[in-house]
mmCIF file of C-alpha atoms in Angstrom:
data_model
loop_
_atom_site.group_PDB
_atom_site.id
_atom_site.type_symbol
_atom_site.label_atom_id
_atom_site.label_comp_id
_atom_site.label_asym_id
_atom_site.label_seq_id
_atom_site.Cartn_x
_atom_site.Cartn_y
_atom_site.Cartn_z
ATOM 1 C CA MET A 21 -29.609 77.908 125.568
ATOM 2 C CA ALA A 22 -27.403 77.397 128.214
ATOM 3 C CA THR A 23 -24.887 76.236 125.844
ATOM 4 C CA GLU A 24 -25.305 79.023 123.560
ATOM 5 C CA GLY A 25 -24.447 81.353 126.399
ATOM 6 C CA ARG A 26 -21.257 79.636 127.329
ATOM 7 C CA GLY A 27 -20.254 79.779 123.800
ATOM 8 C CA LYS A 28 -21.038 83.231 123.413
ATOM 9 C CA GLU A 29 -18.782 84.397 126.741
ATOM 10 C CA MET A 30 -16.003 82.213 125.272
ATOM 11 C CA ASN A 31 -15.906 84.001 121.824
ATOM 12 C CA GLU A 32 -16.042 87.501 123.562
ATOM 13 C CA ILE A 33 -13.209 89.493 123.207
ATOM 14 C CA LYS A 34 -11.730 90.408 126.797
ATOM 15 C CA THR A 35 -10.866 94.005 127.486
ATOM 16 C CA HIS A 36 -9.015 93.390 130.798
ATOM 17 C CA PHE A 37 -7.313 90.732 132.628
ATOM 18 C CA THR A 38 -5.609 90.091 135.929
ATOM 19 C CA THR A 39 -2.426 88.868 136.761
ATOM 20 C CA ARG A 40 0.160 88.605 139.815
ATOM 21 C CA GLU A 41 1.915 92.003 138.568
ATOM 22 C CA GLY A 42 -1.514 93.591 138.413
ATOM 23 C CA LEU A 43 -4.767 94.631 136.042
ATOM 24 C CA TYR A 44 -4.260 94.695 132.255
ATOM 25 C CA ARG A 45 -6.571 97.024 130.604
ATOM 26 C CA LEU A 46 -7.281 97.604 126.780
ATOM 27 C CA LEU A 47 -7.135 101.367 126.344
ATOM 28 C CA PRO A 48 -9.529 102.859 123.740
ATOM 29 C CA HIS A 49 -8.131 105.022 120.901
ATOM 30 C CA SER A 50 -9.339 108.309 122.598
ATOM 31 C CA GLU A 51 -7.776 107.731 125.973
ATOM 32 C CA TYR A 52 -4.437 106.245 124.492
ATOM 33 C CA SER A 53 -3.755 109.562 122.121
ATOM 34 C CA ARG A 54 -4.233 111.972 125.247
ATOM 35 C CA PRO A 55 -1.719 114.693 125.488
ATOM 36 C CA ASN A 56 0.511 113.042 127.908
ATOM 37 C CA ARG A 57 0.870 109.955 125.868
ATOM 38 C CA VAL A 58 2.487 109.136 122.947
ATOM 39 C CA PRO A 59 0.095 109.641 120.144
ATOM 40 C CA PHE A 60 -0.953 106.495 117.964
ATOM 41 C CA ASN A 61 -0.277 106.368 114.423
ATOM 42 C CA SER A 62 -2.400 103.692 112.631
ATOM 43 C CA GLN A 63 -0.741 104.476 109.344
ATOM 44 C CA GLY A 64 2.816 103.517 110.962
ATOM 45 C CA SER A 65 4.141 100.047 109.353
ATOM 46 C CA ASN A 66 7.393 100.236 110.464
ATOM 47 C CA PRO A 67 8.026 98.468 114.105
ATOM 48 C CA VAL A 68 9.310 100.482 116.889
ATOM 49 C CA ARG A 69 12.848 100.432 117.667
ATOM 50 C CA VAL A 70 14.468 101.330 120.967
ATOM 51 C CA SER A 71 17.875 102.610 121.735
ATOM 52 C CA PHE A 72 19.571 103.305 125.096
ATOM 53 C CA VAL A 73 22.426 105.097 126.139
ATOM 54 C CA ASN A 74 24.280 106.487 129.392
ATOM 55 C CA LEU A 75 25.886 109.708 129.526
ATOM 56 C CA ASN A 76 27.691 109.233 132.570
ATOM 57 C CA ASP A 77 26.732 112.296 134.149
ATOM 58 C CA GLN A 78 26.954 113.065 137.975
ATOM 59 C CA THR A 79 23.035 113.411 138.663
ATOM 60 C CA GLY A 80 22.250 109.765 138.508
ATOM 61 C CA ASN A 81 19.891 110.526 135.589
ATOM 62 C CA GLY A 82 22.446 109.706 132.586
ATOM 63 C CA ASN A 83 20.262 107.283 131.223
ATOM 64 C CA ARG A 84 18.452 108.030 127.673
ATOM 65 C CA LEU A 85 15.852 106.356 126.057
ATOM 66 C CA CYS A 86 15.181 106.677 122.093
ATOM 67 C CA PHE A 87 12.188 105.365 120.228
ATOM 68 C CA ASN A 88 10.340 105.755 116.968
ATOM 69 C CA VAL A 89 6.548 105.713 116.490
ATOM 70 C CA GLY A 90 5.298 106.313 113.089
ATOM 71 C CA ARG A 91 6.548 109.801 111.630
ATOM 72 C CA GLU A 92 7.724 110.650 115.167
ATOM 73 C CA LEU A 93 11.197 110.209 116.991
ATOM 74 C CA TYR A 94 11.222 110.677 120.865
ATOM 75 C CA ILE A 95 13.958 110.944 123.314
ATOM 76 C CA TYR A 96 13.463 110.637 127.263
ATOM 77 C CA ILE A 97 15.044 110.482 130.511
ATOM 78 C CA TYR A 98 15.042 106.763 131.284
ATOM 79 C CA LYS A 99 14.909 105.928 135.127
ATOM 80 C CA GLY A 100 14.681 102.159 134.764
ATOM 81 C CA VAL A 101 11.758 99.608 134.843
ATOM 82 C CA ARG A 102 10.525 100.677 138.407
ATOM 83 C CA LYS A 103 9.728 104.193 137.194
ATOM 84 C CA ALA A 104 8.033 104.896 133.959
ATOM 85 C CA ALA A 105 9.188 107.675 131.717
ATOM 86 C CA ASP A 106 7.283 111.251 131.893
ATOM 87 C CA LEU A 107 5.936 110.676 128.278
ATOM 88 C CA SER A 108 4.750 114.253 128.400
ATOM 89 C CA LYS A 109 8.265 115.563 128.971
ATOM 90 C CA PRO A 110 10.530 114.376 125.892
ATOM 91 C CA ILE A 111 13.949 115.705 125.834
ATOM 92 C CA ASP A 112 13.772 116.179 121.889
ATOM 93 C CA LYS A 113 10.574 115.047 119.661
ATOM 94 C CA ARG A 114 10.954 115.061 115.750
ATOM 95 C CA ILE A 115 8.536 114.735 113.317
ATOM 96 C CA TYR A 116 9.156 113.788 109.811
ATOM 97 C CA LYS A 117 7.447 114.469 106.491
ATOM 98 C CA GLY A 118 7.744 112.448 103.720
ATOM 99 C CA THR A 119 9.620 109.728 105.413
ATOM 100 C CA GLN A 120 9.390 107.766 108.693
ATOM 101 C CA PRO A 121 12.124 106.822 111.063
ATOM 102 C CA THR A 122 13.010 103.184 110.785
ATOM 103 C CA CYS A 123 15.823 102.512 113.280
ATOM 104 C CA HIS A 124 18.257 104.269 115.266
ATOM 105 C CA ASP A 125 21.571 103.888 117.293
ATOM 106 C CA PHE A 126 23.564 106.042 119.946
ATOM 107 C CA ASN A 127 27.422 106.428 120.184
ATOM 108 C CA HIS A 128 28.288 105.080 123.302
ATOM 109 C CA LEU A 129 31.827 106.083 122.789
ATOM 110 C CA THR A 130 31.395 109.602 122.414
ATOM 111 C CA ALA A 131 28.566 110.367 124.397
ATOM 112 C CA THR A 132 28.615 112.953 127.547
ATOM 113 C CA ALA A 133 26.422 115.035 129.595
ATOM 114 C CA GLU A 134 26.689 117.627 126.865
ATOM 115 C CA SER A 135 26.517 116.012 123.725
ATOM 116 C CA VAL A 136 25.654 112.588 122.087
ATOM 117 C CA SER A 137 25.562 111.298 118.885
ATOM 118 C CA LEU A 138 22.346 109.684 117.444
ATOM 119 C CA LEU A 139 22.158 107.949 114.069
ATOM 120 C CA VAL A 140 18.623 107.693 112.584
ATOM 121 C CA GLY A 141 17.739 105.598 109.325
ATOM 122 C CA PHE A 142 14.505 106.319 107.161
ATOM 123 C CA SER A 143 12.021 104.313 105.126
ATOM 124 C CA ALA A 144 13.357 106.575 101.982
ATOM 125 C CA GLY A 145 16.837 105.183 102.551
ATOM 126 C CA GLN A 146 18.462 108.400 104.148
ATOM 127 C CA VAL A 147 20.525 108.353 107.485
ATOM 128 C CA GLN A 148 20.444 111.371 109.803
ATOM 129 C CA LEU A 149 23.136 112.430 112.360
ATOM 130 C CA ILE A 150 21.354 114.480 115.145
ATOM 131 C CA ASP A 151 22.319 115.571 118.491
ATOM 132 C CA PRO A 152 19.129 115.357 120.732
ATOM 133 C CA ILE A 153 20.785 116.803 123.763
ATOM 134 C CA LYS A 154 21.978 119.852 121.567
ATOM 135 C CA LYS A 155 18.936 119.761 119.399
ATOM 136 C CA GLU A 156 21.152 120.035 116.347
ATOM 137 C CA THR A 157 21.348 118.053 113.106
ATOM 138 C CA SER A 158 24.980 117.422 111.774
ATOM 139 C CA LYS A 159 24.718 115.681 108.533
ATOM 140 C CA LEU A 160 22.105 113.799 106.349
ATOM 141 C CA PHE A 161 23.788 110.683 104.431
ATOM 142 C CA ASN A 162 22.131 109.460 101.115
ATOM 143 C CA GLU A 163 20.430 112.608 100.674
ATOM 144 C CA GLU A 164 19.427 112.160 97.177
ATOM 145 C CA ARG A 165 19.143 108.496 97.450
ATOM 146 C CA LEU A 166 22.017 108.010 95.104
ATOM 147 C CA ILE A 167 23.633 105.236 97.260
ATOM 148 C CA ASP A 168 20.584 102.952 97.723
ATOM 149 C CA LYS A 169 16.651 104.090 97.334
ATOM 150 C CA SER A 170 15.286 101.204 99.700
ATOM 151 C CA ARG A 171 14.361 101.331 103.202
ATOM 152 C CA VAL A 172 17.051 101.352 106.012
ATOM 153 C CA THR A 173 16.468 98.575 108.118
ATOM 154 C CA CYS A 174 19.258 98.683 110.633
ATOM 155 C CA VAL A 175 22.150 101.346 111.609
ATOM 156 C CA LYS A 176 24.654 100.710 114.202
ATOM 157 C CA TRP A 177 28.065 102.658 114.988
ATOM 158 C CA VAL A 178 31.108 100.377 114.431
ATOM 159 C CA PRO A 179 32.555 99.670 117.818
ATOM 160 C CA GLY A 180 35.367 101.531 119.254
ATOM 161 C CA SER A 181 35.068 104.189 116.528
ATOM 162 C CA GLU A 182 34.012 107.981 116.588
ATOM 163 C CA SER A 183 33.343 108.262 113.253
ATOM 164 C CA LEU A 184 32.528 105.097 111.261
ATOM 165 C CA PHE A 185 28.894 103.198 111.045
ATOM 166 C CA LEU A 186 27.256 100.604 109.103
ATOM 167 C CA VAL A 187 23.794 101.047 107.291
ATOM 168 C CA ALA A 188 21.600 97.916 105.859
ATOM 169 C CA HIS A 189 19.029 98.376 103.463
ATOM 170 C CA SER A 190 15.951 96.221 102.490
ATOM 171 C CA SER A 191 17.769 95.978 99.197
ATOM 172 C CA GLY A 192 20.211 93.516 100.770
ATOM 173 C CA ASN A 193 23.202 95.795 100.448
ATOM 174 C CA MET A 194 25.204 97.144 103.480
ATOM 175 C CA TYR A 195 27.156 100.150 103.301
ATOM 176 C CA SER A 196 29.908 101.973 105.578
ATOM 177 C CA TYR A 197 30.158 105.575 106.133
ATOM 178 C CA ASN A 198 32.305 108.220 107.864
ATOM 179 C CA VAL A 199 30.820 111.168 109.574
ATOM 180 C CA GLU A 200 34.041 113.068 108.546
ATOM 181 C CA HIS A 201 33.686 112.186 104.838
ATOM 182 C CA THR A 202 31.881 114.377 102.353
ATOM 183 C CA TYR A 203 29.572 112.507 99.790
ATOM 184 C CA GLY A 204 29.136 113.900 96.569
ATOM 185 C CA THR A 205 26.142 114.713 94.356
ATOM 186 C CA THR A 206 26.937 111.543 91.957
ATOM 187 C CA ALA A 207 26.411 108.034 92.494
ATOM 188 C CA PRO A 208 29.367 106.075 93.726
ATOM 189 C CA HIS A 209 31.192 103.274 91.673
ATOM 190 C CA TYR A 210 32.122 100.050 93.128
ATOM 191 C CA GLN A 211 34.920 97.627 92.261
ATOM 192 C CA LEU A 212 34.803 93.995 93.620
ATOM 193 C CA LEU A 213 37.041 93.412 96.879
ATOM 194 C CA THR A 214 36.194 89.964 97.637
ATOM 195 C CA GLN A 215 33.343 87.252 97.474
ATOM 196 C CA GLY A 216 32.135 84.099 98.682
ATOM 197 C CA GLU A 217 28.804 81.962 98.742
ATOM 198 C CA SER A 218 26.068 84.148 98.662
ATOM 199 C CA PHE A 219 28.113 87.635 99.594
ATOM 200 C CA ALA A 220 30.302 90.026 97.938
ATOM 201 C CA VAL A 221 32.081 93.136 99.382
ATOM 202 C CA HIS A 222 32.883 96.281 96.886
ATOM 203 C CA ASN A 223 35.040 99.089 97.643
ATOM 204 C CA CYS A 224 34.300 102.676 96.626
ATOM 205 C CA LYS A 225 36.426 103.931 93.697
ATOM 206 C CA SER A 226 36.126 107.395 95.097
ATOM 207 C CA LYS A 227 39.532 108.522 96.656
ATOM 208 C CA SER A 228 37.513 110.689 99.276
ATOM 209 C CA THR A 229 35.676 108.152 100.933
ATOM 210 C CA ARG A 230 36.743 104.458 100.247
ATOM 211 C CA ASP A 231 33.715 103.037 101.960
ATOM 212 C CA LEU A 232 32.520 99.484 101.362
ATOM 213 C CA LYS A 233 29.497 97.975 100.276
ATOM 214 C CA TRP A 234 28.514 94.714 101.026
ATOM 215 C CA THR A 235 25.884 92.360 99.428
ATOM 216 C CA VAL A 236 24.458 89.475 101.927
ATOM 217 C CA GLY A 237 22.460 86.876 100.706
ATOM 218 C CA GLU A 238 18.852 87.276 98.664
ATOM 219 C CA GLY A 239 16.149 89.717 99.826
ATOM 220 C CA ALA A 240 16.097 92.249 102.481
ATOM 221 C CA LEU A 241 18.978 92.381 105.055
ATOM 222 C CA ASN A 242 16.730 92.735 108.162
ATOM 223 C CA GLU A 243 19.433 92.962 110.909
ATOM 224 C CA PHE A 244 22.743 93.126 111.877
ATOM 225 C CA ALA A 245 24.979 93.120 115.022
ATOM 226 C CA PHE A 246 28.403 93.111 116.208
ATOM 227 C CA SER A 247 30.072 90.624 118.529
ATOM 228 C CA PRO A 248 31.117 92.037 121.834
ATOM 229 C CA ASP A 249 34.511 92.191 121.022
ATOM 230 C CA GLY A 250 33.934 94.374 117.680
ATOM 231 C CA LYS A 251 35.734 91.626 115.640
ATOM 232 C CA PHE A 252 32.817 89.785 114.256
ATOM 233 C CA LEU A 253 29.599 90.746 112.225
ATOM 234 C CA ALA A 254 26.255 88.828 112.356
ATOM 235 C CA CYS A 255 23.759 89.504 109.829
ATOM 236 C CA VAL A 256 20.090 87.793 109.328
ATOM 237 C CA SER A 257 18.349 88.183 106.025
ATOM 238 C CA GLN A 258 15.092 87.673 104.491
ATOM 239 C CA ASP A 259 16.480 84.373 102.717
ATOM 240 C CA GLY A 260 16.511 82.474 106.203
ATOM 241 C CA PHE A 261 20.089 82.744 106.407
ATOM 242 C CA LEU A 262 22.169 83.854 109.403
ATOM 243 C CA ARG A 263 25.554 84.877 108.217
ATOM 244 C CA VAL A 264 28.451 85.757 110.344
ATOM 245 C CA PHE A 265 31.546 87.451 108.958
ATOM 246 C CA ASN A 266 35.390 88.241 110.308
ATOM 247 C CA PHE A 267 34.900 92.337 110.027
ATOM 248 C CA ASP A 268 38.403 93.020 109.379
ATOM 249 C CA SER A 269 39.222 90.245 106.754
ATOM 250 C CA ALA A 270 35.295 89.948 105.395
ATOM 251 C CA GLU A 271 35.720 86.297 105.587
ATOM 252 C CA LEU A 272 32.585 84.431 106.367
ATOM 253 C CA HIS A 273 32.696 82.444 109.501
ATOM 254 C CA GLY A 274 29.643 80.156 109.427
ATOM 255 C CA THR A 275 26.006 80.269 108.453
ATOM 256 C CA MET A 276 22.548 78.822 109.559
ATOM 257 C CA LYS A 277 19.137 78.332 107.905
ATOM 258 C CA SER A 278 16.091 79.076 109.688
ATOM 259 C CA TYR A 279 13.500 76.449 109.805
ATOM 260 C CA PHE A 280 11.283 78.300 107.379
ATOM 261 C CA GLY A 281 10.730 81.714 105.957
ATOM 262 C CA GLY A 282 13.151 84.842 106.757
ATOM 263 C CA LEU A 283 15.112 85.521 109.756
ATOM 264 C CA LEU A 284 14.114 89.022 111.197
ATOM 265 C CA CYS A 285 16.487 89.439 114.455
ATOM 266 C CA LEU A 286 19.260 88.400 116.257
ATOM 267 C CA CYS A 287 21.222 88.887 119.434
ATOM 268 C CA TRP A 288 24.887 87.877 120.679
ATOM 269 C CA SER A 289 25.436 86.461 123.965
ATOM 270 C CA PRO A 290 27.244 88.937 126.485
ATOM 271 C CA ASP A 291 30.429 86.450 125.823
ATOM 272 C CA GLY A 292 30.211 86.212 122.055
ATOM 273 C CA LYS A 293 29.808 82.387 122.483
ATOM 274 C CA TYR A 294 26.147 82.074 121.011
ATOM 275 C CA ILE A 295 23.937 83.941 118.836
ATOM 276 C CA VAL A 296 20.123 84.104 119.136
ATOM 277 C CA THR A 297 17.918 84.555 116.226
ATOM 278 C CA GLY A 298 14.120 84.771 115.409
ATOM 279 C CA GLY A 299 12.186 85.128 112.754
ATOM 280 C CA GLU A 300 9.228 83.916 110.694
ATOM 281 C CA ASP A 301 9.397 80.108 111.655
ATOM 282 C CA ASP A 302 8.158 81.273 115.137
ATOM 283 C CA LEU A 303 11.289 79.828 116.562
ATOM 284 C CA VAL A 304 14.047 81.250 118.912
ATOM 285 C CA THR A 305 17.291 79.487 117.582
ATOM 286 C CA VAL A 306 20.612 79.511 119.685
ATOM 287 C CA TRP A 307 23.584 79.109 117.335
ATOM 288 C CA SER A 308 27.090 78.238 118.597
ATOM 289 C CA PHE A 309 29.500 80.458 117.412
ATOM 290 C CA LEU A 310 32.314 77.890 118.382
ATOM 291 C CA ASP A 311 30.740 75.156 116.826
ATOM 292 C CA CYS A 312 29.043 76.567 114.020
ATOM 293 C CA ARG A 313 25.778 74.680 114.839
ATOM 294 C CA VAL A 314 22.423 75.109 116.212
ATOM 295 C CA ILE A 315 21.956 73.850 119.473
ATOM 296 C CA ALA A 316 18.796 74.729 120.686
ATOM 297 C CA ARG A 317 15.403 75.972 119.275
ATOM 298 C CA GLY A 318 12.622 77.296 121.533
ATOM 299 C CA ARG A 319 8.993 76.921 120.395
ATOM 300 C CA GLY A 320 5.957 78.372 121.782
ATOM 301 C CA HIS A 321 5.403 81.496 119.880
ATOM 302 C CA LYS A 322 2.174 81.824 117.443
ATOM 303 C CA SER A 323 3.400 84.528 115.699
ATOM 304 C CA TRP A 324 6.745 85.976 114.073
ATOM 305 C CA VAL A 325 9.534 86.688 116.433
ATOM 306 C CA SER A 326 10.777 90.136 115.820
ATOM 307 C CA VAL A 327 12.870 90.895 118.785
ATOM 308 C CA VAL A 328 15.367 88.845 120.840
ATOM 309 C CA ALA A 329 17.734 90.047 123.582
ATOM 310 C CA PHE A 330 19.711 88.551 126.616
ATOM 311 C CA ASP A 331 18.689 89.868 129.808
ATOM 312 C CA PRO A 332 21.792 91.178 131.444
ATOM 313 C CA TYR A 333 20.403 90.406 135.274
ATOM 314 C CA THR A 334 19.792 86.738 134.294
ATOM 315 C CA THR A 335 22.694 85.950 131.894
ATOM 316 C CA SER A 336 25.650 87.365 134.218
ATOM 317 C CA VAL A 337 27.318 85.046 136.600
ATOM 318 C CA GLU A 338 30.728 84.294 137.827
ATOM 319 C CA GLU A 339 33.356 83.283 135.173
ATOM 320 C CA SER A 340 33.780 80.055 136.680
ATOM 321 C CA ASP A 341 30.442 79.091 136.264
ATOM 322 C CA PRO A 342 29.731 76.215 133.429
ATOM 323 C CA MET A 343 27.868 77.263 130.460
ATOM 324 C CA GLU A 344 25.746 74.476 129.082
ATOM 325 C CA PHE A 345 22.925 74.233 126.572
ATOM 326 C CA SER A 346 20.544 71.156 125.809
ATOM 327 C CA GLY A 347 20.082 70.098 122.254
ATOM 328 C CA SER A 348 16.520 69.393 122.750
ATOM 329 C CA ASP A 349 13.582 71.439 121.948
ATOM 330 C CA LYS A 350 11.863 70.398 125.015
ATOM 331 C CA ASN A 351 14.547 71.049 127.107
ATOM 332 C CA PHE A 352 15.452 74.501 125.979
ATOM 333 C CA GLN A 353 16.177 76.626 129.199
ATOM 334 C CA ASP A 354 14.591 79.870 130.308
ATOM 335 C CA LEU A 355 17.558 81.313 131.665
ATOM 336 C CA LEU A 356 21.130 81.474 129.824
ATOM 337 C CA HIS A 357 23.920 81.860 132.047
ATOM 338 C CA PHE A 358 27.139 84.016 130.648
ATOM 339 C CA GLY A 359 30.343 85.176 131.870
ATOM 340 C CA ARG A 360 30.534 88.830 132.601
ATOM 341 C CA ASP A 361 34.052 89.348 130.782
ATOM 342 C CA ARG A 362 33.968 91.362 127.223
ATOM 343 C CA ALA A 363 37.181 91.585 125.317
ATOM 344 C CA ASN A 364 38.049 95.259 124.340
ATOM 345 C CA SER A 365 36.449 96.373 121.272
ATOM 346 C CA THR A 366 39.230 96.689 118.254
ATOM 347 C CA GLN A 367 39.493 99.078 115.506
ATOM 348 C CA SER A 368 38.499 97.647 112.271
ATOM 349 C CA ARG A 369 40.284 97.753 108.918
ATOM 350 C CA LEU A 370 37.551 100.644 107.956
ATOM 351 C CA SER A 371 39.003 102.914 110.395
ATOM 352 C CA LYS A 372 42.403 102.522 108.361
ATOM 353 C CA GLN A 373 40.803 103.821 105.496
ATOM 354 C CA ASN A 374 39.919 107.444 106.986
ATOM 355 C CA SER A 375 40.349 110.501 104.390
ATOM 356 C CA THR A 376 41.721 113.788 105.352
ATOM 357 C CA ASP A 377 38.950 115.373 103.399
ATOM 358 C CA SER A 378 36.542 116.419 105.882
ATOM 359 C CA ARG A 379 34.715 119.246 104.315
ATOM 360 C CA PRO A 380 31.182 120.025 105.900
ATOM 361 C CA ILE A 381 27.968 119.078 104.617
ATOM 362 C CA ASN A 382 24.983 121.382 104.484
ATOM 363 C CA CYS A 383 21.638 119.458 105.164
ATOM 364 C CA GLU A 384 18.365 120.031 106.379
ATOM 365 C CA PRO A 385 16.202 117.903 109.030
ATOM 366 C CA GLY A 386 13.768 115.426 107.129
#
């Protein structure tokens, strides 16, 4: 009987536990969905994404936080990790019908206290440009889904540009857009510009846009990120490959294969020397940009790694400090030290393809 009692306690699902930081408690659905909390949406299958921007205003409250939950998009004032955002007072809140926001990105270059440009990608393939401060909707790209019908997996502004951005889809394609261009009501036609091993770059035949289409790997293109200097583009795909391109010349710099399964996320080190990836192999892999090889794998996760990021507080040291990694899984360092210097973002070849055609587009919110 005593043995049975101990076994029942071991199999019991815990609803709370205590750590040095305090008490963690499992909230019931009714309490979690109170009006002063973000409502829970059990039907939302898209992961929550978070974007930050600093508006550089004089009040000291210039940081903004954006995240998506199910069909909803929220923008809040962010006051740091020591003070939680008041979830009952969003700056802007949007609820979409027939589609769900999947990713978003602020334009840090043009952000001011009066206006900020925010790109939002959707599960149906569209991309929306909004201003959460002015509460305006500027444009809707791929509105009729003529460019790509698959889910948007990642959207980012091109570094150093006020109008250029890239959009990746679960189809494995990635497209460049210009907010100043007008996109027609017919499907675009592309011609091959360059190609290599498991990738191809096409140029749009339309004289009014001249946008590019990238086809990278096999399966979904799960995420991409620009290097700190804006010169290189790293992509991770469902085929398990990390591919790094020179963004100006569209040349392949290097590749890496996951231990198994697809790669889901990546992040550049602040100095641009390393790329960290995570995915379905439950590993955190560190890849050297200079040597084009894996230098460390972090083990211990019991499920897929969906997000990786460098901590700016623990990865910033003096420039003279050495940078070393161990190639052993057992000796993978907990804290990675990098220099603070970043090269200035440069305009890519895409920025030279601007068109004088800037007719306005009429669109409606999702």
